Amino acid sequence: MKNVTITVEDASLEWIRIEAAKRNTSVSRLVGEMLTDKMQHDDAYARAQRDWVADTSSFNSAGKVYPARDAHNG
């Protein structure tokens, strides 16, 4: 584990202190957990996006020609 120094607004610091107290943990541990959660969420989103782009089955027209855009805009 590494130590870091961060700068936060007074209101944010007050909120994180209250949240840490509610959860019976330290501000440092809570901020670390929040960063880990954010990292995992972002990684999961990126994986899901890559999987979706790689799945060409949703773009399959089964050999039919796609309709022109202006056919639906009139």
PDB file of N, CA, C and O in Angstrom:
ATOM      1  N   MET A   1       0.837  -1.175   0.000  1.00  0.00           N
ATOM      2  CA  MET A   1       0.000   0.000   0.000  1.00  0.00           C
ATOM      3  C   MET A   1       0.883   1.240   0.000  1.00  0.00           C
ATOM      4  O   MET A   1       1.943   1.253   0.597  1.00  0.00           O
ATOM      5  N   LYS A   2       0.387   2.274  -0.652  1.00  0.00           N
ATOM      6  CA  LYS A   2       1.092   3.548  -0.727  1.00  0.00           C
ATOM      7  C   LYS A   2       0.246   4.626  -0.067  1.00  0.00           C
ATOM      8  O   LYS A   2      -0.974   4.568  -0.067  1.00  0.00           O
ATOM      9  N   ASN A   3       0.902   5.609   0.483  1.00  0.00           N
ATOM     10  CA  ASN A   3       0.228   6.771   1.046  1.00  0.00           C
ATOM     11  C   ASN A   3       0.209   7.881   0.016  1.00  0.00           C
ATOM     12  O   ASN A   3       1.179   8.057  -0.721  1.00  0.00           O
ATOM     13  N   VAL A   4      -0.895   8.622  -0.030  1.00  0.00           N
ATOM     14  CA  VAL A   4      -0.997   9.771  -0.924  1.00  0.00           C
ATOM     15  C   VAL A   4      -1.590  10.949  -0.165  1.00  0.00           C
ATOM     16  O   VAL A   4      -2.270  10.772   0.851  1.00  0.00           O
ATOM     17  N   THR A   5      -1.320  12.128  -0.654  1.00  0.00           N
ATOM     18  CA  THR A   5      -1.916  13.339  -0.106  1.00  0.00           C
ATOM     19  C   THR A   5      -2.862  13.887  -1.153  1.00  0.00           C
ATOM     20  O   THR A   5      -2.491  13.978  -2.324  1.00  0.00           O
ATOM     21  N   ILE A   6      -4.082  14.221  -0.751  1.00  0.00           N
ATOM     22  CA  ILE A   6      -5.055  14.759  -1.699  1.00  0.00           C
ATOM     23  C   ILE A   6      -5.578  16.101  -1.193  1.00  0.00           C
ATOM     24  O   ILE A   6      -5.529  16.391   0.001  1.00  0.00           O
ATOM     25  N   THR A   7      -6.080  16.890  -2.119  1.00  0.00           N
ATOM     26  CA  THR A   7      -6.693  18.162  -1.784  1.00  0.00           C
ATOM     27  C   THR A   7      -8.177  18.058  -2.110  1.00  0.00           C
ATOM     28  O   THR A   7      -8.534  17.648  -3.224  1.00  0.00           O
ATOM     29  N   VAL A   8      -9.018  18.376  -1.130  1.00  0.00           N
ATOM     30  CA  VAL A   8     -10.468  18.305  -1.338  1.00  0.00           C
ATOM     31  C   VAL A   8     -11.131  19.560  -0.773  1.00  0.00           C
ATOM     32  O   VAL A   8     -10.572  20.233   0.095  1.00  0.00           O
ATOM     33  N   GLU A   9     -12.312  19.820  -1.271  1.00  0.00           N
ATOM     34  CA  GLU A   9     -13.110  20.932  -0.752  1.00  0.00           C
ATOM     35  C   GLU A   9     -13.521  20.613   0.689  1.00  0.00           C
ATOM     36  O   GLU A   9     -13.646  19.436   1.065  1.00  0.00           O
ATOM     37  N   ASP A  10     -13.739  21.651   1.477  1.00  0.00           N
ATOM     38  CA  ASP A  10     -14.146  21.461   2.877  1.00  0.00           C
ATOM     39  C   ASP A  10     -15.416  20.625   2.992  1.00  0.00           C
ATOM     40  O   ASP A  10     -15.513  19.743   3.849  1.00  0.00           O
ATOM     41  N   ALA A  11     -16.392  20.905   2.128  1.00  0.00           N
ATOM     42  CA  ALA A  11     -17.658  20.162   2.182  1.00  0.00           C
ATOM     43  C   ALA A  11     -17.437  18.680   1.887  1.00  0.00           C
ATOM     44  O   ALA A  11     -18.052  17.814   2.517  1.00  0.00           O
ATOM     45  N   SER A  12     -16.559  18.382   0.948  1.00  0.00           N
ATOM     46  CA  SER A  12     -16.265  16.978   0.620  1.00  0.00           C
ATOM     47  C   SER A  12     -15.584  16.274   1.788  1.00  0.00           C
ATOM     48  O   SER A  12     -15.888  15.123   2.093  1.00  0.00           O
ATOM     49  N   LEU A  13     -14.671  16.986   2.419  1.00  0.00           N
ATOM     50  CA  LEU A  13     -13.967  16.403   3.557  1.00  0.00           C
ATOM     51  C   LEU A  13     -14.933  16.119   4.699  1.00  0.00           C
ATOM     52  O   LEU A  13     -14.867  15.054   5.321  1.00  0.00           O
ATOM     53  N   GLU A  14     -15.836  17.041   4.959  1.00  0.00           N
ATOM     54  CA  GLU A  14     -16.825  16.833   6.017  1.00  0.00           C
ATOM     55  C   GLU A  14     -17.695  15.614   5.696  1.00  0.00           C
ATOM     56  O   GLU A  14     -17.966  14.780   6.543  1.00  0.00           O
ATOM     57  N   TRP A  15     -18.119  15.501   4.436  1.00  0.00           N
ATOM     58  CA  TRP A  15     -18.963  14.373   4.030  1.00  0.00           C
ATOM     59  C   TRP A  15     -18.226  13.053   4.207  1.00  0.00           C
ATOM     60  O   TRP A  15     -18.783  12.099   4.749  1.00  0.00           O
ATOM     61  N   ILE A  16     -16.973  12.989   3.756  1.00  0.00           N
ATOM     62  CA  ILE A  16     -16.236  11.725   3.841  1.00  0.00           C
ATOM     63  C   ILE A  16     -15.956  11.357   5.285  1.00  0.00           C
ATOM     64  O   ILE A  16     -15.969  10.176   5.643  1.00  0.00           O
ATOM     65  N   ARG A  17     -15.732  12.332   6.144  1.00  0.00           N
ATOM     66  CA  ARG A  17     -15.540  12.036   7.571  1.00  0.00           C
ATOM     67  C   ARG A  17     -16.795  11.432   8.172  1.00  0.00           C
ATOM     68  O   ARG A  17     -16.730  10.459   8.944  1.00  0.00           O
ATOM     69  N   ILE A  18     -17.946  12.000   7.836  1.00  0.00           N
ATOM     70  CA  ILE A  18     -19.218  11.474   8.351  1.00  0.00           C
ATOM     71  C   ILE A  18     -19.464  10.072   7.815  1.00  0.00           C
ATOM     72  O   ILE A  18     -19.848   9.163   8.566  1.00  0.00           O
ATOM     73  N   GLU A  19     -19.238   9.872   6.507  1.00  0.00           N
ATOM     74  CA  GLU A  19     -19.429   8.542   5.913  1.00  0.00           C
ATOM     75  C   GLU A  19     -18.513   7.508   6.551  1.00  0.00           C
ATOM     76  O   GLU A  19     -18.932   6.389   6.847  1.00  0.00           O
ATOM     77  N   ALA A  20     -17.272   7.869   6.766  1.00  0.00           N
ATOM     78  CA  ALA A  20     -16.323   6.945   7.392  1.00  0.00           C
ATOM     79  C   ALA A  20     -16.784   6.588   8.803  1.00  0.00           C
ATOM     80  O   ALA A  20     -16.725   5.417   9.199  1.00  0.00           O
ATOM     81  N   ALA A  21     -17.262   7.572   9.543  1.00  0.00           N
ATOM     82  CA  ALA A  21     -17.736   7.312  10.905  1.00  0.00           C
ATOM     83  C   ALA A  21     -18.952   6.391  10.889  1.00  0.00           C
ATOM     84  O   ALA A  21     -19.057   5.467  11.702  1.00  0.00           O
ATOM     85  N   LYS A  22     -19.863   6.622   9.951  1.00  0.00           N
ATOM     86  CA  LYS A  22     -21.057   5.763   9.840  1.00  0.00           C
ATOM     87  C   LYS A  22     -20.661   4.311   9.576  1.00  0.00           C
ATOM     88  O   LYS A  22     -21.327   3.388  10.028  1.00  0.00           O
ATOM     89  N   ARG A  23     -19.603   4.128   8.808  1.00  0.00           N
ATOM     90  CA  ARG A  23     -19.163   2.781   8.426  1.00  0.00           C
ATOM     91  C   ARG A  23     -18.106   2.222   9.359  1.00  0.00           C
ATOM     92  O   ARG A  23     -17.564   1.151   9.117  1.00  0.00           O
ATOM     93  N   ASN A  24     -17.811   2.981  10.408  1.00  0.00           N
ATOM     94  CA  ASN A  24     -16.829   2.551  11.404  1.00  0.00           C
ATOM     95  C   ASN A  24     -15.475   2.225  10.762  1.00  0.00           C
ATOM     96  O   ASN A  24     -14.874   1.181  11.010  1.00  0.00           O
ATOM     97  N   THR A  25     -15.020   3.132   9.898  1.00  0.00           N
ATOM     98  CA  THR A  25     -13.741   2.958   9.227  1.00  0.00           C
ATOM     99  C   THR A  25     -13.031   4.306   9.166  1.00  0.00           C
ATOM    100  O   THR A  25     -13.582   5.324   9.575  1.00  0.00           O
ATOM    101  N   SER A  26     -11.827   4.316   8.655  1.00  0.00           N
ATOM    102  CA  SER A  26     -11.079   5.567   8.542  1.00  0.00           C
ATOM    103  C   SER A  26     -11.379   6.242   7.204  1.00  0.00           C
ATOM    104  O   SER A  26     -11.814   5.595   6.250  1.00  0.00           O
ATOM    105  N   VAL A  27     -11.117   7.544   7.156  1.00  0.00           N
ATOM    106  CA  VAL A  27     -11.270   8.287   5.910  1.00  0.00           C
ATOM    107  C   VAL A  27     -10.355   7.685   4.851  1.00  0.00           C
ATOM    108  O   VAL A  27     -10.756   7.474   3.703  1.00  0.00           O
ATOM    109  N   SER A  28      -9.142   7.375   5.232  1.00  0.00           N
ATOM    110  CA  SER A  28      -8.179   6.816   4.300  1.00  0.00           C
ATOM    111  C   SER A  28      -8.678   5.503   3.693  1.00  0.00           C
ATOM    112  O   SER A  28      -8.627   5.302   2.472  1.00  0.00           O
ATOM    113  N   ARG A  29      -9.161   4.617   4.534  1.00  0.00           N
ATOM    114  CA  ARG A  29      -9.647   3.323   4.043  1.00  0.00           C
ATOM    115  C   ARG A  29     -10.872   3.500   3.151  1.00  0.00           C
ATOM    116  O   ARG A  29     -10.997   2.857   2.103  1.00  0.00           O
ATOM    117  N   LEU A  30     -11.784   4.388   3.534  1.00  0.00           N
ATOM    118  CA  LEU A  30     -12.997   4.608   2.744  1.00  0.00           C
ATOM    119  C   LEU A  30     -12.661   5.193   1.371  1.00  0.00           C
ATOM    120  O   LEU A  30     -13.185   4.738   0.357  1.00  0.00           O
ATOM    121  N   VAL A  31     -11.775   6.168   1.330  1.00  0.00           N
ATOM    122  CA  VAL A  31     -11.372   6.743   0.047  1.00  0.00           C
ATOM    123  C   VAL A  31     -10.701   5.677  -0.811  1.00  0.00           C
ATOM    124  O   VAL A  31     -10.968   5.567  -2.015  1.00  0.00           O
ATOM    125  N   GLY A  32      -9.854   4.856  -0.214  1.00  0.00           N
ATOM    126  CA  GLY A  32      -9.210   3.766  -0.951  1.00  0.00           C
ATOM    127  C   GLY A  32     -10.218   2.790  -1.520  1.00  0.00           C
ATOM    128  O   GLY A  32     -10.105   2.360  -2.676  1.00  0.00           O
ATOM    129  N   GLU A  33     -11.231   2.440  -0.731  1.00  0.00           N
ATOM    130  CA  GLU A  33     -12.273   1.525  -1.206  1.00  0.00           C
ATOM    131  C   GLU A  33     -13.079   2.150  -2.348  1.00  0.00           C
ATOM    132  O   GLU A  33     -13.417   1.477  -3.324  1.00  0.00           O
ATOM    133  N   MET A  34     -13.358   3.453  -2.216  1.00  0.00           N
ATOM    134  CA  MET A  34     -14.100   4.145  -3.275  1.00  0.00           C
ATOM    135  C   MET A  34     -13.307   4.163  -4.579  1.00  0.00           C
ATOM    136  O   MET A  34     -13.864   3.968  -5.660  1.00  0.00           O
ATOM    137  N   LEU A  35     -12.015   4.396  -4.487  1.00  0.00           N
ATOM    138  CA  LEU A  35     -11.175   4.387  -5.681  1.00  0.00           C
ATOM    139  C   LEU A  35     -11.123   3.000  -6.315  1.00  0.00           C
ATOM    140  O   LEU A  35     -11.189   2.862  -7.539  1.00  0.00           O
ATOM    141  N   THR A  36     -11.021   1.969  -5.486  1.00  0.00           N
ATOM    142  CA  THR A  36     -11.014   0.596  -5.994  1.00  0.00           C
ATOM    143  C   THR A  36     -12.330   0.278  -6.688  1.00  0.00           C
ATOM    144  O   THR A  36     -12.336  -0.301  -7.783  1.00  0.00           O
ATOM    145  N   ASP A  37     -13.457   0.658  -6.069  1.00  0.00           N
ATOM    146  CA  ASP A  37     -14.772   0.436  -6.679  1.00  0.00           C
ATOM    147  C   ASP A  37     -14.880   1.140  -8.023  1.00  0.00           C
ATOM    148  O   ASP A  37     -15.379   0.578  -8.995  1.00  0.00           O
ATOM    149  N   LYS A  38     -14.417   2.379  -8.093  1.00  0.00           N
ATOM    150  CA  LYS A  38     -14.459   3.150  -9.336  1.00  0.00           C
ATOM    151  C   LYS A  38     -13.621   2.470 -10.408  1.00  0.00           C
ATOM    152  O   LYS A  38     -14.049   2.342 -11.562  1.00  0.00           O
ATOM    153  N   MET A  39     -12.439   2.018 -10.045  1.00  0.00           N
ATOM    154  CA  MET A  39     -11.558   1.352 -10.990  1.00  0.00           C
ATOM    155  C   MET A  39     -12.219   0.084 -11.536  1.00  0.00           C
ATOM    156  O   MET A  39     -12.227  -0.165 -12.744  1.00  0.00           O
ATOM    157  N   GLN A  40     -12.803  -0.730 -10.648  1.00  0.00           N
ATOM    158  CA  GLN A  40     -13.446  -1.975 -11.076  1.00  0.00           C
ATOM    159  C   GLN A  40     -14.656  -1.695 -11.961  1.00  0.00           C
ATOM    160  O   GLN A  40     -14.895  -2.396 -12.944  1.00  0.00           O
ATOM    161  N   HIS A  41     -15.435  -0.663 -11.622  1.00  0.00           N
ATOM    162  CA  HIS A  41     -16.601  -0.299 -12.426  1.00  0.00           C
ATOM    163  C   HIS A  41     -16.163   0.119 -13.827  1.00  0.00           C
ATOM    164  O   HIS A  41     -16.735  -0.312 -14.824  1.00  0.00           O
ATOM    165  N   ASP A  42     -15.147   0.972 -13.899  1.00  0.00           N
ATOM    166  CA  ASP A  42     -14.660   1.434 -15.194  1.00  0.00           C
ATOM    167  C   ASP A  42     -14.105   0.283 -16.016  1.00  0.00           C
ATOM    168  O   ASP A  42     -14.323   0.211 -17.227  1.00  0.00           O
ATOM    169  N   ASP A  43     -13.380  -0.640 -15.382  1.00  0.00           N
ATOM    170  CA  ASP A  43     -12.842  -1.804 -16.085  1.00  0.00           C
ATOM    171  C   ASP A  43     -13.973  -2.681 -16.613  1.00  0.00           C
ATOM    172  O   ASP A  43     -13.922  -3.155 -17.750  1.00  0.00           O
ATOM    173  N   ALA A  44     -15.011  -2.892 -15.811  1.00  0.00           N
ATOM    174  CA  ALA A  44     -16.147  -3.714 -16.233  1.00  0.00           C
ATOM    175  C   ALA A  44     -16.873  -3.062 -17.403  1.00  0.00           C
ATOM    176  O   ALA A  44     -17.281  -3.742 -18.349  1.00  0.00           O
ATOM    177  N   TYR A  45     -17.030  -1.740 -17.362  1.00  0.00           N
ATOM    178  CA  TYR A  45     -17.684  -1.028 -18.452  1.00  0.00           C
ATOM    179  C   TYR A  45     -16.880  -1.168 -19.736  1.00  0.00           C
ATOM    180  O   TYR A  45     -17.432  -1.442 -20.804  1.00  0.00           O
ATOM    181  N   ALA A  46     -15.569  -0.989 -19.638  1.00  0.00           N
ATOM    182  CA  ALA A  46     -14.712  -1.100 -20.820  1.00  0.00           C
ATOM    183  C   ALA A  46     -14.769  -2.507 -21.400  1.00  0.00           C
ATOM    184  O   ALA A  46     -14.828  -2.678 -22.626  1.00  0.00           O
ATOM    185  N   ARG A  47     -14.770  -3.528 -20.542  1.00  0.00           N
ATOM    186  CA  ARG A  47     -14.874  -4.915 -21.015  1.00  0.00           C
ATOM    187  C   ARG A  47     -16.203  -5.135 -21.722  1.00  0.00           C
ATOM    188  O   ARG A  47     -16.263  -5.753 -22.791  1.00  0.00           O
ATOM    189  N   ALA A  48     -17.297  -4.658 -21.128  1.00  0.00           N
ATOM    190  CA  ALA A  48     -18.621  -4.834 -21.724  1.00  0.00           C
ATOM    191  C   ALA A  48     -18.699  -4.133 -23.080  1.00  0.00           C
ATOM    192  O   ALA A  48     -19.275  -4.674 -24.031  1.00  0.00           O
ATOM    193  N   GLN A  49     -18.109  -2.956 -23.169  1.00  0.00           N
ATOM    194  CA  GLN A  49     -18.119  -2.228 -24.434  1.00  0.00           C
ATOM    195  C   GLN A  49     -17.317  -2.980 -25.492  1.00  0.00           C
ATOM    196  O   GLN A  49     -17.764  -3.117 -26.631  1.00  0.00           O
ATOM    197  N   ARG A  50     -16.144  -3.488 -25.127  1.00  0.00           N
ATOM    198  CA  ARG A  50     -15.334  -4.263 -26.081  1.00  0.00           C
ATOM    199  C   ARG A  50     -16.090  -5.509 -26.535  1.00  0.00           C
ATOM    200  O   ARG A  50     -16.096  -5.845 -27.722  1.00  0.00           O
ATOM    201  N   ASP A  51     -16.753  -6.201 -25.595  1.00  0.00           N
ATOM    202  CA  ASP A  51     -17.518  -7.400 -25.943  1.00  0.00           C
ATOM    203  C   ASP A  51     -18.652  -7.068 -26.901  1.00  0.00           C
ATOM    204  O   ASP A  51     -18.922  -7.797 -27.851  1.00  0.00           O
ATOM    205  N   TRP A  52     -19.343  -5.945 -26.647  1.00  0.00           N
ATOM    206  CA  TRP A  52     -20.466  -5.557 -27.494  1.00  0.00           C
ATOM    207  C   TRP A  52     -19.986  -5.228 -28.898  1.00  0.00           C
ATOM    208  O   TRP A  52     -20.578  -5.660 -29.881  1.00  0.00           O
ATOM    209  N   VAL A  53     -18.898  -4.484 -28.997  1.00  0.00           N
ATOM    210  CA  VAL A  53     -18.369  -4.116 -30.314  1.00  0.00           C
ATOM    211  C   VAL A  53     -17.888  -5.366 -31.055  1.00  0.00           C
ATOM    212  O   VAL A  53     -18.088  -5.481 -32.264  1.00  0.00           O
ATOM    213  N   ALA A  54     -17.323  -6.306 -30.340  1.00  0.00           N
ATOM    214  CA  ALA A  54     -16.812  -7.528 -30.963  1.00  0.00           C
ATOM    215  C   ALA A  54     -17.940  -8.464 -31.400  1.00  0.00           C
ATOM    216  O   ALA A  54     -17.754  -9.285 -32.295  1.00  0.00           O
ATOM    217  N   ASP A  55     -19.118  -8.322 -30.810  1.00  0.00           N
ATOM    218  CA  ASP A  55     -20.257  -9.195 -31.144  1.00  0.00           C
ATOM    219  C   ASP A  55     -20.970  -8.645 -32.370  1.00  0.00           C
ATOM    220  O   ASP A  55     -21.858  -7.815 -32.280  1.00  0.00           O
ATOM    221  N   THR A  56     -20.556  -9.111 -33.534  1.00  0.00           N
ATOM    222  CA  THR A  56     -21.132  -8.597 -34.774  1.00  0.00           C
ATOM    223  C   THR A  56     -22.505  -9.189 -35.076  1.00  0.00           C
ATOM    224  O   THR A  56     -23.165  -8.755 -36.007  1.00  0.00           O
ATOM    225  N   SER A  57     -22.972 -10.133 -34.287  1.00  0.00           N
ATOM    226  CA  SER A  57     -24.279 -10.742 -34.565  1.00  0.00           C
ATOM    227  C   SER A  57     -25.409  -9.731 -34.479  1.00  0.00           C
ATOM    228  O   SER A  57     -26.421  -9.859 -35.157  1.00  0.00           O
ATOM    229  N   SER A  58     -25.257  -8.697 -33.661  1.00  0.00           N
ATOM    230  CA  SER A  58     -26.319  -7.703 -33.546  1.00  0.00           C
ATOM    231  C   SER A  58     -26.383  -6.807 -34.776  1.00  0.00           C
ATOM    232  O   SER A  58     -27.344  -6.075 -34.974  1.00  0.00           O
ATOM    233  N   PHE A  59     -25.364  -6.869 -35.636  1.00  0.00           N
ATOM    234  CA  PHE A  59     -25.333  -6.055 -36.845  1.00  0.00           C
ATOM    235  C   PHE A  59     -25.662  -6.886 -38.090  1.00  0.00           C
ATOM    236  O   PHE A  59     -25.549  -6.401 -39.193  1.00  0.00           O
ATOM    237  N   ASN A  60     -26.080  -8.108 -37.900  1.00  0.00           N
ATOM    238  CA  ASN A  60     -26.320  -9.013 -39.015  1.00  0.00           C
ATOM    239  C   ASN A  60     -27.674  -8.718 -39.649  1.00  0.00           C
ATOM    240  O   ASN A  60     -28.707  -8.790 -38.998  1.00  0.00           O
ATOM    241  N   SER A  61     -27.682  -8.431 -40.950  1.00  0.00           N
ATOM    242  CA  SER A  61     -28.934  -8.141 -41.651  1.00  0.00           C
ATOM    243  C   SER A  61     -29.505  -9.379 -42.312  1.00  0.00           C
ATOM    244  O   SER A  61     -30.502  -9.293 -43.023  1.00  0.00           O
ATOM    245  N   ALA A  62     -28.876 -10.524 -42.121  1.00  0.00           N
ATOM    246  CA  ALA A  62     -29.291 -11.798 -42.725  1.00  0.00           C
ATOM    247  C   ALA A  62     -29.365 -11.676 -44.252  1.00  0.00           C
ATOM    248  O   ALA A  62     -30.238 -12.248 -44.892  1.00  0.00           O
ATOM    249  N   GLY A  63     -28.473 -10.887 -44.832  1.00  0.00           N
ATOM    250  CA  GLY A  63     -28.418 -10.760 -46.284  1.00  0.00           C
ATOM    251  C   GLY A  63     -29.357  -9.716 -46.855  1.00  0.00           C
ATOM    252  O   GLY A  63     -29.321  -9.437 -48.042  1.00  0.00           O
ATOM    253  N   LYS A  64     -30.219  -9.148 -46.043  1.00  0.00           N
ATOM    254  CA  LYS A  64     -31.155  -8.127 -46.535  1.00  0.00           C
ATOM    255  C   LYS A  64     -30.471  -6.769 -46.538  1.00  0.00           C
ATOM    256  O   LYS A  64     -29.626  -6.484 -45.695  1.00  0.00           O
ATOM    257  N   VAL A  65     -30.876  -5.921 -47.457  1.00  0.00           N
ATOM    258  CA  VAL A  65     -30.328  -4.574 -47.536  1.00  0.00           C
ATOM    259  C   VAL A  65     -30.993  -3.726 -46.449  1.00  0.00           C
ATOM    260  O   VAL A  65     -32.203  -3.797 -46.245  1.00  0.00           O
ATOM    261  N   TYR A  66     -30.197  -2.951 -45.753  1.00  0.00           N
ATOM    262  CA  TYR A  66     -30.749  -2.045 -44.740  1.00  0.00           C
ATOM    263  C   TYR A  66     -31.519  -0.921 -45.439  1.00  0.00           C
ATOM    264  O   TYR A  66     -31.092  -0.434 -46.491  1.00  0.00           O
ATOM    265  N   PRO A  67     -32.632  -0.473 -44.895  1.00  0.00           N
ATOM    266  CA  PRO A  67     -33.379   0.622 -45.531  1.00  0.00           C
ATOM    267  C   PRO A  67     -32.586   1.934 -45.457  1.00  0.00           C
ATOM    268  O   PRO A  67     -31.799   2.132 -44.552  1.00  0.00           O
ATOM    269  N   ALA A  68     -32.825   2.791 -46.410  1.00  0.00           N
ATOM    270  CA  ALA A  68     -32.172   4.102 -46.438  1.00  0.00           C
ATOM    271  C   ALA A  68     -32.683   4.937 -45.266  1.00  0.00           C
ATOM    272  O   ALA A  68     -33.836   4.802 -44.856  1.00  0.00           O
ATOM    273  N   ARG A  69     -31.853   5.813 -44.757  1.00  0.00           N
ATOM    274  CA  ARG A  69     -32.259   6.644 -43.635  1.00  0.00           C
ATOM    275  C   ARG A  69     -33.448   7.533 -43.973  1.00  0.00           C
ATOM    276  O   ARG A  69     -34.323   7.730 -43.169  1.00  0.00           O
ATOM    277  N   ASP A  70     -33.461   8.117 -45.201  1.00  0.00           N
ATOM    278  CA  ASP A  70     -34.540   9.046 -45.510  1.00  0.00           C
ATOM    279  C   ASP A  70     -35.886   8.342 -45.649  1.00  0.00           C
ATOM    280  O   ASP A  70     -36.921   8.989 -45.590  1.00  0.00           O
ATOM    281  N   ALA A  71     -35.888   7.042 -45.784  1.00  0.00           N
ATOM    282  CA  ALA A  71     -37.151   6.306 -45.867  1.00  0.00           C
ATOM    283  C   ALA A  71     -37.918   6.393 -44.560  1.00  0.00           C
ATOM    284  O   ALA A  71     -39.145   6.286 -44.536  1.00  0.00           O
ATOM    285  N   HIS A  72     -37.231   6.611 -43.443  1.00  0.00           N
ATOM    286  CA  HIS A  72     -37.875   6.671 -42.134  1.00  0.00           C
ATOM    287  C   HIS A  72     -38.093   8.102 -41.656  1.00  0.00           C
ATOM    288  O   HIS A  72     -38.691   8.326 -40.630  1.00  0.00           O
ATOM    289  N   ASN A  73     -37.559   9.078 -42.335  1.00  0.00           N
ATOM    290  CA  ASN A  73     -37.609  10.463 -41.889  1.00  0.00           C
ATOM    291  C   ASN A  73     -38.630  11.293 -42.657  1.00  0.00           C
ATOM    292  O   ASN A  73     -38.506  12.484 -42.775  1.00  0.00           O
ATOM    293  N   GLY A  74     -39.630  10.704 -43.212  1.00  0.00           N
ATOM    294  CA  GLY A  74     -40.535  11.486 -44.026  1.00  0.00           C
ATOM    295  C   GLY A  74     -41.867  11.469 -43.507  1.00  0.00           C
ATOM    296  O   GLY A  74     -42.810  11.949 -43.324  1.00  0.00           O
TER     297      GLY A  74
END
